[in-house]
Amino acid sequence: MLARDDQDSLKRTPLYNLHISLGGKMVPFAGYDMPVQYPAGVLKEHLHTRNAAGLFDVSHMGQIALRPKSGKVEDAARALERLVPQDILAIAPGRQRYAQFTNAEGGILDDLMVANFGDHLFLVVNAACKAEDEAHLRANLSDDCVIEQLADRALIALQGPKAESALAKLCAEAPAMKFMDAGPHKVAGIDCFVSRSGYTGEDGFEISVPAGDAERLAKALLENPDVMPIGLGARDSLRLEAGLCLYGHDIDTTTTPAEAALEWSVQKSRRTGGARTGGFPGAEKILAHFDHGASRRRVGLRTEARAPVREGALLFADASSSEPIGKVTSGGFGPSLNAPVAMGYVPTHQSALGTKLFAEVRSQRLAVQIAAMPFVKNTYKR
Amino acid sequence: MTTTLYTSDHEWLAIDGDVATVGITDYAQSQLGDVVFVELPKLGRTLKKAEAAAVVESVKAASDVYAPVTGEVLETNPDLASEPALVNSDAQGKAWFFKIKIADKSELGGLMDEAAYKAHTA
């Protein structure tokens, strides 16, 4: 009942030794040997993050600097707008925004964070996509930008209601930051890039730190009794409860931003009638989906039964029909809700909140209901 | 007098006459992590050896539990529905999954005793 993966040739983050010393159970993830959980276990780690603060090693993610050859950050922003449907020019210095790289068919190549650091843009991309993203940026933006993969930096997320007080002990400026503020700050005397953001639905921070200082910083944060190390298992259950997409599962090269219910992330200026409408890969299809609607939509799902409905489960309109109408793209158990939660795609005309559907789990049809996301209320400090 | 045997898939069987009580081992629960749901076989169902008999779900994933021997399901543990975490706290005691009437005792020959199972998980 238990599978073991080949541990050879896996990359290690700068916090690998710390994970081992903390008793982390290591698993392969996106080519890295990463802690899926620590001795406390996924349930306790999840709840601790919601109640106090959790520390996550997300150093496997890609950190990329986009430096304008002209020296003007607007030129890097204008260049990046050729690859994403977001308004990058509108990101003020010291702020960041969620974005997606799109393809010619209107699908999503990756989702990312874009921060304006005043003289350049700072991007955080998914681990599994970082090589392709870098190549994509080089192929399309090299005339205007110098693209630098910041492989010598670790990334630490500190999330939860006690994240602010924990970070404030090492970085006096942290409490003054608002949700999606981002910029260089000294943390424990180390030159870091800090953003007030995360992937849990909680208030919190992501801290980019030079690789050689990462363990010292992580240990300094973990000295605080409010802070517990959290593995990838709880990272996934936290983001699922927060209704956040996991690339390669809930969004991929076949889902447009409108289908993925990510309308909020595409600003008016890039839409039909906007000041800089279109001009990104797949614009025609992506904008048509915004203007005329898409035929399917990502929705949240709750169940009545205790059995988790997981990725790949087919969705049906009733208990006996043979034709599925959709599919679950992420699903599991939500420890804060003490109940299963899932998300998936259904036809738009069957996507209204409260719609009753059935999910097939081990040949049984379980009643599910379309529910609002996030499943657990966000606590971002706006 | 009961004898406890183990499978290489990390199930245990406590054998009393021709009835085996089946569960997953403490080693298995430690690898699975926090158990949040257990699906048990229907009473009266005849399971074939090595057939998926039950499912144990952690926060992370669902794992099959296989029938260690062929036989009819006589009883299932009602406590696991309300308290799946019993699997973590008492895997080889209160968290038994089901009782099965052993159809062919010769199938027990391929199973491990405690010492062999310990070596298997070492």
mmCIF file of C-alpha atoms in Angstrom, chain A:
data_model
loop_
_atom_site.group_PDB
_atom_site.id
_atom_site.type_symbol
_atom_site.label_atom_id
_atom_site.label_comp_id
_atom_site.label_asym_id
_atom_site.label_seq_id
_atom_site.Cartn_x
_atom_site.Cartn_y
_atom_site.Cartn_z
ATOM 1 C CA MET A 1 0.000 0.000 0.000
ATOM 2 C CA LEU A 2 2.991 2.297 0.180
ATOM 3 C CA ALA A 3 5.121 3.349 -2.737
ATOM 4 C CA ARG A 4 8.695 4.522 -2.603
ATOM 5 C CA ASP A 5 10.135 6.808 -5.238
ATOM 6 C CA ASP A 6 13.663 6.827 -6.444
ATOM 7 C CA GLN A 7 15.478 9.474 -4.414
ATOM 8 C CA ASP A 8 18.433 9.705 -6.812
ATOM 9 C CA SER A 9 19.250 12.862 -8.738
ATOM 10 C CA LEU A 10 16.813 14.974 -6.769
ATOM 11 C CA LYS A 11 17.867 18.552 -6.141
ATOM 12 C CA ARG A 12 18.080 19.928 -2.624
ATOM 13 C CA THR A 13 17.087 23.371 -1.394
ATOM 14 C CA PRO A 14 19.404 25.350 0.916
ATOM 15 C CA LEU A 15 17.177 24.204 3.814
ATOM 16 C CA TYR A 16 17.574 20.458 3.116
ATOM 17 C CA ASN A 17 19.766 19.818 6.178
ATOM 18 C CA LEU A 18 17.339 21.724 8.371
ATOM 19 C CA HIS A 19 14.423 19.596 7.115
ATOM 20 C CA ILE A 20 16.342 16.431 7.990
ATOM 21 C CA SER A 21 17.251 17.740 11.445
ATOM 22 C CA LEU A 22 13.591 18.660 12.058
ATOM 23 C CA GLY A 23 12.495 15.123 11.147
ATOM 24 C CA GLY A 24 10.937 16.086 7.805
ATOM 25 C CA LYS A 25 9.607 13.208 5.738
ATOM 26 C CA MET A 26 11.208 13.835 2.375
ATOM 27 C CA VAL A 27 9.478 13.148 -0.940
ATOM 28 C CA PRO A 28 10.275 14.014 -4.552
ATOM 29 C CA PHE A 29 8.423 17.126 -5.727
ATOM 30 C CA ALA A 30 9.116 19.004 -8.978
ATOM 31 C CA GLY A 31 12.610 17.499 -9.093
ATOM 32 C CA TYR A 32 13.436 18.432 -5.480
ATOM 33 C CA ASP A 33 13.679 16.379 -2.322
ATOM 34 C CA MET A 34 11.108 18.219 -0.213
ATOM 35 C CA PRO A 35 9.462 17.715 3.209
ATOM 36 C CA VAL A 36 5.862 16.553 2.781
ATOM 37 C CA GLN A 37 5.388 16.724 6.546
ATOM 38 C CA TYR A 38 7.267 16.879 9.843
ATOM 39 C CA PRO A 39 6.643 14.692 12.915
ATOM 40 C CA ALA A 40 3.601 16.800 13.930
ATOM 41 C CA GLY A 41 1.780 15.605 10.795
ATOM 42 C CA VAL A 42 -0.323 17.301 8.127
ATOM 43 C CA LEU A 43 -3.398 17.869 10.315
ATOM 44 C CA LYS A 44 -1.547 19.622 13.164
ATOM 45 C CA GLU A 45 0.660 21.563 10.741
ATOM 46 C CA HIS A 46 -2.391 22.812 8.856
ATOM 47 C CA LEU A 47 -4.238 23.881 12.009
ATOM 48 C CA HIS A 48 -1.128 25.462 13.508
ATOM 49 C CA THR A 49 -0.755 27.648 10.415
ATOM 50 C CA ARG A 50 -4.376 28.820 10.749
ATOM 51 C CA ASN A 51 -4.014 29.406 14.510
ATOM 52 C CA ALA A 52 -0.435 30.693 14.896
ATOM 53 C CA ALA A 53 2.272 30.650 12.204
ATOM 54 C CA GLY A 54 3.790 28.167 9.801
ATOM 55 C CA LEU A 55 7.177 28.282 8.085
ATOM 56 C CA PHE A 56 7.362 26.777 4.590
ATOM 57 C CA ASP A 57 10.419 26.127 2.449
ATOM 58 C CA VAL A 58 9.371 27.137 -1.064
ATOM 59 C CA SER A 59 12.925 27.494 -2.374
ATOM 60 C CA HIS A 60 12.117 25.072 -5.197
ATOM 61 C CA MET A 61 10.110 27.852 -6.836
ATOM 62 C CA GLY A 62 11.776 29.974 -9.485
ATOM 63 C CA GLN A 63 12.899 33.540 -8.712
ATOM 64 C CA ILE A 64 13.627 35.619 -11.778
ATOM 65 C CA ALA A 65 14.840 39.203 -12.131
ATOM 66 C CA LEU A 66 13.669 41.062 -15.238
ATOM 67 C CA ARG A 67 15.989 44.040 -15.718
ATOM 68 C CA PRO A 68 15.140 46.652 -18.375
ATOM 69 C CA LYS A 69 18.023 47.334 -20.749
ATOM 70 C CA SER A 70 16.864 50.967 -20.916
ATOM 71 C CA GLY A 71 17.125 51.272 -17.137
ATOM 72 C CA LYS A 72 13.424 52.188 -16.965
ATOM 73 C CA VAL A 73 11.225 49.669 -15.150
ATOM 74 C CA GLU A 74 8.243 50.719 -17.335
ATOM 75 C CA ASP A 75 10.051 49.196 -20.294
ATOM 76 C CA ALA A 76 10.339 45.853 -18.512
ATOM 77 C CA ALA A 77 6.661 46.120 -17.549
ATOM 78 C CA ARG A 78 5.625 46.925 -21.126
ATOM 79 C CA ALA A 79 7.706 43.990 -22.377
ATOM 80 C CA LEU A 80 6.206 41.555 -19.861
ATOM 81 C CA GLU A 81 2.698 42.652 -20.899
ATOM 82 C CA ARG A 82 3.415 40.888 -24.219
ATOM 83 C CA LEU A 83 3.323 37.560 -22.329
ATOM 84 C CA VAL A 84 0.626 38.062 -19.671
ATOM 85 C CA PRO A 85 -2.945 39.474 -19.725
ATOM 86 C CA GLN A 86 -2.303 41.556 -16.593
ATOM 87 C CA ASP A 87 -1.708 45.299 -16.280
ATOM 88 C CA ILE A 88 1.973 45.209 -15.319
ATOM 89 C CA LEU A 89 2.546 48.931 -15.944
ATOM 90 C CA ALA A 90 0.087 49.707 -13.148
ATOM 91 C CA ILE A 91 2.103 47.821 -10.519
ATOM 92 C CA ALA A 92 3.534 50.639 -8.406
ATOM 93 C CA PRO A 93 7.065 50.386 -7.043
ATOM 94 C CA GLY A 94 6.947 48.250 -3.902
ATOM 95 C CA ARG A 95 3.831 46.346 -4.989
ATOM 96 C CA GLN A 96 3.198 42.946 -6.546
ATOM 97 C CA ARG A 97 0.414 41.318 -8.560
ATOM 98 C CA TYR A 98 -0.733 37.803 -9.516
ATOM 99 C CA ALA A 99 -0.349 37.006 -13.233
ATOM 100 C CA GLN A 100 -0.400 34.170 -15.779
ATOM 101 C CA PHE A 101 1.787 33.397 -18.786
ATOM 102 C CA THR A 102 -0.677 32.488 -21.548
ATOM 103 C CA ASN A 103 -0.237 30.503 -24.756
ATOM 104 C CA ALA A 104 -1.538 31.141 -28.291
ATOM 105 C CA GLU A 105 -4.610 28.983 -27.571
ATOM 106 C CA GLY A 106 -5.535 31.105 -24.553
ATOM 107 C CA GLY A 107 -4.374 28.490 -22.056
ATOM 108 C CA ILE A 108 -2.104 29.081 -19.072
ATOM 109 C CA LEU A 109 1.604 28.163 -19.286
ATOM 110 C CA ASP A 110 2.228 29.049 -15.646
ATOM 111 C CA ASP A 111 0.955 31.375 -12.953
ATOM 112 C CA LEU A 112 3.300 33.750 -11.190
ATOM 113 C CA MET A 113 3.817 36.750 -8.953
ATOM 114 C CA VAL A 114 5.234 39.948 -10.433
ATOM 115 C CA ALA A 115 6.737 42.598 -8.133
ATOM 116 C CA ASN A 116 7.989 46.057 -9.063
ATOM 117 C CA PHE A 117 11.290 46.648 -7.253
ATOM 118 C CA GLY A 118 11.709 50.170 -8.637
ATOM 119 C CA ASP A 119 14.446 49.507 -11.185
ATOM 120 C CA HIS A 120 13.462 45.961 -12.202
ATOM 121 C CA LEU A 121 10.692 43.391 -11.952
ATOM 122 C CA PHE A 122 10.952 40.385 -9.654
ATOM 123 C CA LEU A 123 9.040 37.241 -10.663
ATOM 124 C CA VAL A 124 8.228 34.141 -8.634
ATOM 125 C CA VAL A 125 7.196 31.161 -10.778
ATOM 126 C CA ASN A 126 6.311 27.513 -10.183
ATOM 127 C CA ALA A 127 9.141 25.020 -9.645
ATOM 128 C CA ALA A 128 7.945 22.602 -12.324
ATOM 129 C CA CYS A 129 7.754 25.400 -14.931
ATOM 130 C CA LYS A 130 10.776 27.529 -14.070
ATOM 131 C CA ALA A 131 13.097 26.295 -16.834
ATOM 132 C CA GLU A 132 10.368 26.706 -19.488
ATOM 133 C CA ASP A 133 9.382 30.104 -18.088
ATOM 134 C CA GLU A 134 12.960 31.334 -18.253
ATOM 135 C CA ALA A 135 13.301 30.095 -21.848
ATOM 136 C CA HIS A 136 9.961 31.733 -22.719
ATOM 137 C CA LEU A 137 11.128 35.057 -21.258
ATOM 138 C CA ARG A 138 14.481 34.846 -23.063
ATOM 139 C CA ALA A 139 12.852 33.986 -26.377
ATOM 140 C CA ASN A 140 10.411 36.886 -26.197
ATOM 141 C CA LEU A 141 11.856 39.662 -24.032
ATOM 142 C CA SER A 142 15.622 39.549 -24.610
ATOM 143 C CA ASP A 143 15.570 42.657 -26.807
ATOM 144 C CA ASP A 144 14.235 44.727 -23.913
ATOM 145 C CA CYS A 145 15.325 42.919 -20.758
ATOM 146 C CA VAL A 146 18.145 41.038 -19.127
ATOM 147 C CA ILE A 147 16.622 37.880 -17.672
ATOM 148 C CA GLU A 148 18.330 36.461 -14.615
ATOM 149 C CA GLN A 149 17.292 33.256 -12.818
ATOM 150 C CA LEU A 150 18.161 33.953 -9.163
ATOM 151 C CA ALA A 151 19.218 30.377 -8.411
ATOM 152 C CA ASP A 152 21.325 31.454 -5.434
ATOM 153 C CA ARG A 153 18.327 32.525 -3.379
ATOM 154 C CA ALA A 154 16.052 30.526 -1.097
ATOM 155 C CA LEU A 155 12.376 31.377 -0.540
ATOM 156 C CA ILE A 156 10.719 31.038 2.862
ATOM 157 C CA ALA A 157 7.004 31.583 3.451
ATOM 158 C CA LEU A 158 5.777 32.573 6.897
ATOM 159 C CA GLN A 159 1.995 32.299 7.099
ATOM 160 C CA GLY A 160 -0.715 32.655 9.721
ATOM 161 C CA PRO A 161 -2.130 35.101 12.273
ATOM 162 C CA LYS A 162 1.173 35.182 14.222
ATOM 163 C CA ALA A 163 3.337 35.660 11.107
ATOM 164 C CA GLU A 164 3.418 39.437 11.520
ATOM 165 C CA SER A 165 4.543 39.399 15.152
ATOM 166 C CA ALA A 166 7.091 36.659 14.437
ATOM 167 C CA LEU A 167 8.630 38.531 11.514
ATOM 168 C CA ALA A 168 8.472 41.877 13.337
ATOM 169 C CA LYS A 169 11.065 40.561 15.835
ATOM 170 C CA LEU A 170 13.557 40.272 12.947
ATOM 171 C CA CYS A 171 12.270 43.020 10.631
ATOM 172 C CA ALA A 172 10.791 46.106 12.268
ATOM 173 C CA GLU A 173 9.265 47.288 8.967
ATOM 174 C CA ALA A 174 7.180 44.135 8.453
ATOM 175 C CA PRO A 175 4.031 45.223 10.355
ATOM 176 C CA ALA A 176 3.682 48.362 8.205
ATOM 177 C CA MET A 177 3.506 46.291 5.009
ATOM 178 C CA LYS A 178 0.088 45.681 3.455
ATOM 179 C CA PHE A 179 -1.151 42.695 1.437
ATOM 180 C CA MET A 180 0.857 42.513 -1.827
ATOM 181 C CA ASP A 181 3.485 45.028 -0.742
ATOM 182 C CA ALA A 182 6.904 43.764 -1.868
ATOM 183 C CA GLY A 183 10.447 45.016 -1.716
ATOM 184 C CA PRO A 184 13.921 44.748 -0.245
ATOM 185 C CA HIS A 185 14.098 44.637 3.555
ATOM 186 C CA LYS A 186 16.682 43.573 6.092
ATOM 187 C CA VAL A 187 15.533 40.529 8.070
ATOM 188 C CA ALA A 188 17.784 39.493 10.971
ATOM 189 C CA GLY A 189 20.371 41.753 9.360
ATOM 190 C CA ILE A 190 20.205 39.830 6.061
ATOM 191 C CA ASP A 191 19.362 41.558 2.767
ATOM 192 C CA CYS A 192 16.055 39.965 1.754
ATOM 193 C CA PHE A 193 13.128 40.610 -0.571
ATOM 194 C CA VAL A 194 9.942 40.495 1.473
ATOM 195 C CA SER A 195 6.377 40.422 0.186
ATOM 196 C CA ARG A 196 3.189 40.310 2.222
ATOM 197 C CA SER A 197 1.543 37.451 0.397
ATOM 198 C CA GLY A 198 1.325 33.692 0.356
ATOM 199 C CA TYR A 199 -0.552 30.585 -0.658
ATOM 200 C CA THR A 200 -2.639 29.703 2.388
ATOM 201 C CA GLY A 201 -5.393 32.345 2.540
ATOM 202 C CA GLU A 202 -3.775 33.626 5.734
ATOM 203 C CA ASP A 203 -1.978 36.881 6.327
ATOM 204 C CA GLY A 204 1.710 36.250 5.925
ATOM 205 C CA PHE A 205 4.969 36.899 4.140
ATOM 206 C CA GLU A 206 7.284 35.394 1.561
ATOM 207 C CA ILE A 207 10.954 36.076 2.149
ATOM 208 C CA SER A 208 13.574 35.689 -0.567
ATOM 209 C CA VAL A 209 16.949 35.233 1.120
ATOM 210 C CA PRO A 210 20.474 34.521 -0.176
ATOM 211 C CA ALA A 211 21.003 30.739 -0.103
ATOM 212 C CA GLY A 212 23.929 30.978 2.321
ATOM 213 C CA ASP A 213 21.803 32.814 4.917
ATOM 214 C CA ALA A 214 18.624 30.775 4.508
ATOM 215 C CA GLU A 215 19.208 28.262 7.292
ATOM 216 C CA ARG A 216 20.173 30.974 9.784
ATOM 217 C CA LEU A 217 17.016 32.937 8.950
ATOM 218 C CA ALA A 218 14.762 29.870 9.109
ATOM 219 C CA LYS A 219 16.236 28.886 12.483
ATOM 220 C CA ALA A 220 15.796 32.428 13.805
ATOM 221 C CA LEU A 221 12.108 32.323 12.836
ATOM 222 C CA LEU A 222 11.642 28.808 14.244
ATOM 223 C CA GLU A 223 13.060 29.897 17.617
ATOM 224 C CA ASN A 224 9.743 31.672 18.113
ATOM 225 C CA PRO A 225 7.367 29.196 19.813
ATOM 226 C CA ASP A 226 4.513 30.464 17.598
ATOM 227 C CA VAL A 227 6.298 29.239 14.464
ATOM 228 C CA MET A 228 6.207 25.597 13.355
ATOM 229 C CA PRO A 229 7.763 24.080 10.202
ATOM 230 C CA ILE A 230 5.109 23.058 7.683
ATOM 231 C CA GLY A 231 5.461 20.530 4.853
ATOM 232 C CA LEU A 232 4.004 20.327 1.370
ATOM 233 C CA GLY A 233 1.057 18.228 2.585
ATOM 234 C CA ALA A 234 -0.392 21.049 4.674
ATOM 235 C CA ARG A 235 0.654 23.608 2.059
ATOM 236 C CA ASP A 236 -1.706 21.825 -0.329
ATOM 237 C CA SER A 237 -4.619 21.493 2.110
ATOM 238 C CA LEU A 238 -4.246 25.168 3.122
ATOM 239 C CA ARG A 239 -4.277 26.447 -0.466
ATOM 240 C CA LEU A 240 -7.204 24.172 -1.314
ATOM 241 C CA GLU A 241 -9.282 25.583 1.569
ATOM 242 C CA ALA A 242 -8.271 29.056 0.356
ATOM 243 C CA GLY A 243 -9.628 28.202 -3.118
ATOM 244 C CA LEU A 244 -6.261 28.901 -4.741
ATOM 245 C CA CYS A 245 -5.291 27.161 -7.976
ATOM 246 C CA LEU A 246 -2.481 24.629 -8.197
ATOM 247 C CA TYR A 247 -0.756 24.861 -11.561
ATOM 248 C CA GLY A 248 -0.850 21.638 -13.563
ATOM 249 C CA HIS A 249 -4.035 20.599 -11.755
ATOM 250 C CA ASP A 250 -6.628 23.397 -11.522
ATOM 251 C CA ILE A 251 -5.115 25.451 -14.330
ATOM 252 C CA ASP A 252 -2.987 24.341 -17.260
ATOM 253 C CA THR A 253 -2.371 24.912 -20.963
ATOM 254 C CA THR A 254 -6.007 24.050 -21.754
ATOM 255 C CA THR A 255 -7.750 26.419 -19.300
ATOM 256 C CA THR A 256 -8.315 30.107 -20.051
ATOM 257 C CA PRO A 257 -8.324 32.675 -17.220
ATOM 258 C CA ALA A 258 -12.123 33.053 -17.563
ATOM 259 C CA GLU A 259 -12.702 29.296 -17.417
ATOM 260 C CA ALA A 260 -10.461 29.173 -14.339
ATOM 261 C CA ALA A 261 -12.596 31.878 -12.629
ATOM 262 C CA LEU A 262 -9.562 34.175 -12.519
ATOM 263 C CA GLU A 263 -11.396 37.238 -13.947
ATOM 264 C CA TRP A 264 -10.349 39.220 -10.888
ATOM 265 C CA SER A 265 -6.720 38.887 -11.974
ATOM 266 C CA VAL A 266 -7.161 40.479 -15.433
ATOM 267 C CA GLN A 267 -7.483 44.242 -15.229
ATOM 268 C CA LYS A 268 -9.799 46.375 -17.415
ATOM 269 C CA SER A 269 -6.877 48.039 -19.195
ATOM 270 C CA ARG A 270 -5.989 44.760 -20.946
ATOM 271 C CA ARG A 271 -9.573 43.774 -21.763
ATOM 272 C CA THR A 272 -11.775 44.706 -24.706
ATOM 273 C CA GLY A 273 -12.101 48.490 -24.764
ATOM 274 C CA GLY A 274 -9.175 48.969 -22.384
ATOM 275 C CA ALA A 275 -6.230 51.323 -22.943
ATOM 276 C CA ARG A 276 -3.886 48.431 -23.840
ATOM 277 C CA THR A 277 -6.350 45.760 -24.899
ATOM 278 C CA GLY A 278 -4.909 42.413 -25.992
ATOM 279 C CA GLY A 279 -1.338 42.098 -27.134
ATOM 280 C CA PHE A 280 -0.666 38.899 -25.157
ATOM 281 C CA PRO A 281 -0.678 35.286 -26.419
ATOM 282 C CA GLY A 282 -4.188 33.910 -26.925
ATOM 283 C CA ALA A 283 -5.757 37.362 -26.486
ATOM 284 C CA GLU A 284 -8.541 36.715 -28.986
ATOM 285 C CA LYS A 285 -9.836 33.625 -27.167
ATOM 286 C CA ILE A 286 -9.160 34.946 -23.669
ATOM 287 C CA LEU A 287 -11.002 38.215 -24.331
ATOM 288 C CA ALA A 288 -13.853 36.406 -26.110
ATOM 289 C CA HIS A 289 -14.295 34.296 -22.978
ATOM 290 C CA PHE A 290 -14.483 37.462 -20.875
ATOM 291 C CA ASP A 291 -16.876 39.168 -23.315
ATOM 292 C CA HIS A 292 -19.186 36.294 -24.225
ATOM 293 C CA GLY A 293 -18.582 33.757 -21.481
ATOM 294 C CA ALA A 294 -16.817 30.409 -21.548
ATOM 295 C CA SER A 295 -18.627 27.083 -21.790
ATOM 296 C CA ARG A 296 -17.074 25.709 -18.593
ATOM 297 C CA ARG A 297 -15.987 27.136 -15.274
ATOM 298 C CA ARG A 298 -13.890 26.244 -12.243
ATOM 299 C CA VAL A 299 -16.051 25.907 -9.132
ATOM 300 C CA GLY A 300 -15.707 24.893 -5.505
ATOM 301 C CA LEU A 301 -17.342 21.665 -4.317
ATOM 302 C CA ARG A 302 -18.462 20.494 -0.881
ATOM 303 C CA THR A 303 -19.744 17.035 -0.038
ATOM 304 C CA GLU A 304 -22.236 15.709 2.472
ATOM 305 C CA ALA A 305 -20.313 12.500 3.050
ATOM 306 C CA ARG A 306 -16.974 12.199 4.866
ATOM 307 C CA ALA A 307 -15.212 10.564 1.923
ATOM 308 C CA PRO A 308 -12.796 12.977 0.250
ATOM 309 C CA VAL A 309 -13.420 13.561 -3.460
ATOM 310 C CA ARG A 310 -9.997 13.736 -5.078
ATOM 311 C CA GLU A 311 -8.407 14.889 -8.318
ATOM 312 C CA GLY A 312 -9.688 13.017 -11.345
ATOM 313 C CA ALA A 313 -13.124 12.158 -9.929
ATOM 314 C CA LEU A 314 -15.783 12.567 -12.618
ATOM 315 C CA LEU A 315 -18.797 14.803 -11.985
ATOM 316 C CA PHE A 316 -22.344 13.896 -13.048
ATOM 317 C CA ALA A 317 -25.599 15.835 -13.167
ATOM 318 C CA ASP A 318 -27.512 13.027 -11.449
ATOM 319 C CA ALA A 319 -27.061 9.705 -9.721
ATOM 320 C CA SER A 320 -27.493 7.529 -12.800
ATOM 321 C CA SER A 321 -26.462 9.401 -15.960
ATOM 322 C CA SER A 322 -23.628 7.808 -17.884
ATOM 323 C CA GLU A 323 -22.140 10.987 -19.379
ATOM 324 C CA PRO A 324 -19.904 12.988 -17.025
ATOM 325 C CA ILE A 325 -20.364 16.783 -17.141
ATOM 326 C CA GLY A 326 -17.051 17.656 -15.515
ATOM 327 C CA LYS A 327 -14.084 16.616 -13.478
ATOM 328 C CA VAL A 328 -12.480 17.341 -10.108
ATOM 329 C CA THR A 329 -9.049 18.966 -10.483
ATOM 330 C CA SER A 330 -8.070 19.191 -6.788
ATOM 331 C CA GLY A 331 -9.677 17.619 -3.809
ATOM 332 C CA GLY A 332 -8.976 16.350 -0.369
ATOM 333 C CA PHE A 333 -9.771 16.850 3.263
ATOM 334 C CA GLY A 334 -9.930 20.374 4.699
ATOM 335 C CA PRO A 335 -8.679 20.169 8.291
ATOM 336 C CA SER A 336 -10.038 23.612 9.261
ATOM 337 C CA LEU A 337 -13.493 22.685 7.947
ATOM 338 C CA ASN A 338 -13.144 19.114 9.213
ATOM 339 C CA ALA A 339 -14.743 18.084 5.920
ATOM 340 C CA PRO A 340 -13.811 17.241 2.359
ATOM 341 C CA VAL A 341 -13.290 20.105 -0.105
ATOM 342 C CA ALA A 342 -12.657 20.044 -3.831
ATOM 343 C CA MET A 343 -12.610 22.159 -6.959
ATOM 344 C CA GLY A 344 -13.231 21.221 -10.540
ATOM 345 C CA TYR A 345 -14.667 22.225 -13.895
ATOM 346 C CA VAL A 346 -18.367 22.059 -14.819
ATOM 347 C CA PRO A 347 -20.452 23.502 -17.689
ATOM 348 C CA THR A 348 -21.112 27.201 -17.018
ATOM 349 C CA HIS A 349 -24.892 26.689 -17.108
ATOM 350 C CA GLN A 350 -24.516 24.193 -14.252
ATOM 351 C CA SER A 351 -22.042 26.272 -12.236
ATOM 352 C CA ALA A 352 -24.393 28.302 -10.010
ATOM 353 C CA LEU A 353 -23.733 28.202 -6.261
ATOM 354 C CA GLY A 354 -25.811 25.525 -4.606
ATOM 355 C CA THR A 355 -26.131 23.350 -7.729
ATOM 356 C CA LYS A 356 -26.322 19.710 -6.663
ATOM 357 C CA LEU A 357 -24.128 17.290 -8.594
ATOM 358 C CA PHE A 358 -22.616 13.858 -8.064
ATOM 359 C CA ALA A 359 -18.968 12.838 -7.924
ATOM 360 C CA GLU A 360 -17.948 9.299 -8.725
ATOM 361 C CA VAL A 361 -15.650 7.874 -6.064
ATOM 362 C CA ARG A 362 -14.716 4.181 -6.287
ATOM 363 C CA SER A 363 -17.758 3.466 -8.503
ATOM 364 C CA GLN A 364 -20.164 5.184 -6.097
ATOM 365 C CA ARG A 365 -21.958 8.460 -6.771
ATOM 366 C CA LEU A 366 -21.520 10.882 -3.871
ATOM 367 C CA ALA A 367 -23.722 13.980 -3.604
ATOM 368 C CA VAL A 368 -21.711 17.205 -3.955
ATOM 369 C CA GLN A 369 -22.797 20.823 -4.025
ATOM 370 C CA ILE A 370 -21.213 23.811 -5.746
ATOM 371 C CA ALA A 371 -19.932 26.075 -2.987
ATOM 372 C CA ALA A 372 -18.346 29.510 -2.765
ATOM 373 C CA MET A 373 -14.578 29.819 -2.589
ATOM 374 C CA PRO A 374 -12.538 30.497 -0.576
ATOM 375 C CA PHE A 375 -13.898 27.721 1.643
ATOM 376 C CA VAL A 376 -12.086 29.349 4.589
ATOM 377 C CA LYS A 377 -12.218 33.140 4.873
ATOM 378 C CA ASN A 378 -9.084 35.036 3.815
ATOM 379 C CA THR A 379 -7.330 37.039 6.512
ATOM 380 C CA TYR A 380 -5.161 39.211 4.244
ATOM 381 C CA LYS A 381 -4.111 42.559 5.754
ATOM 382 C CA ARG A 382 -5.255 44.996 3.093
#
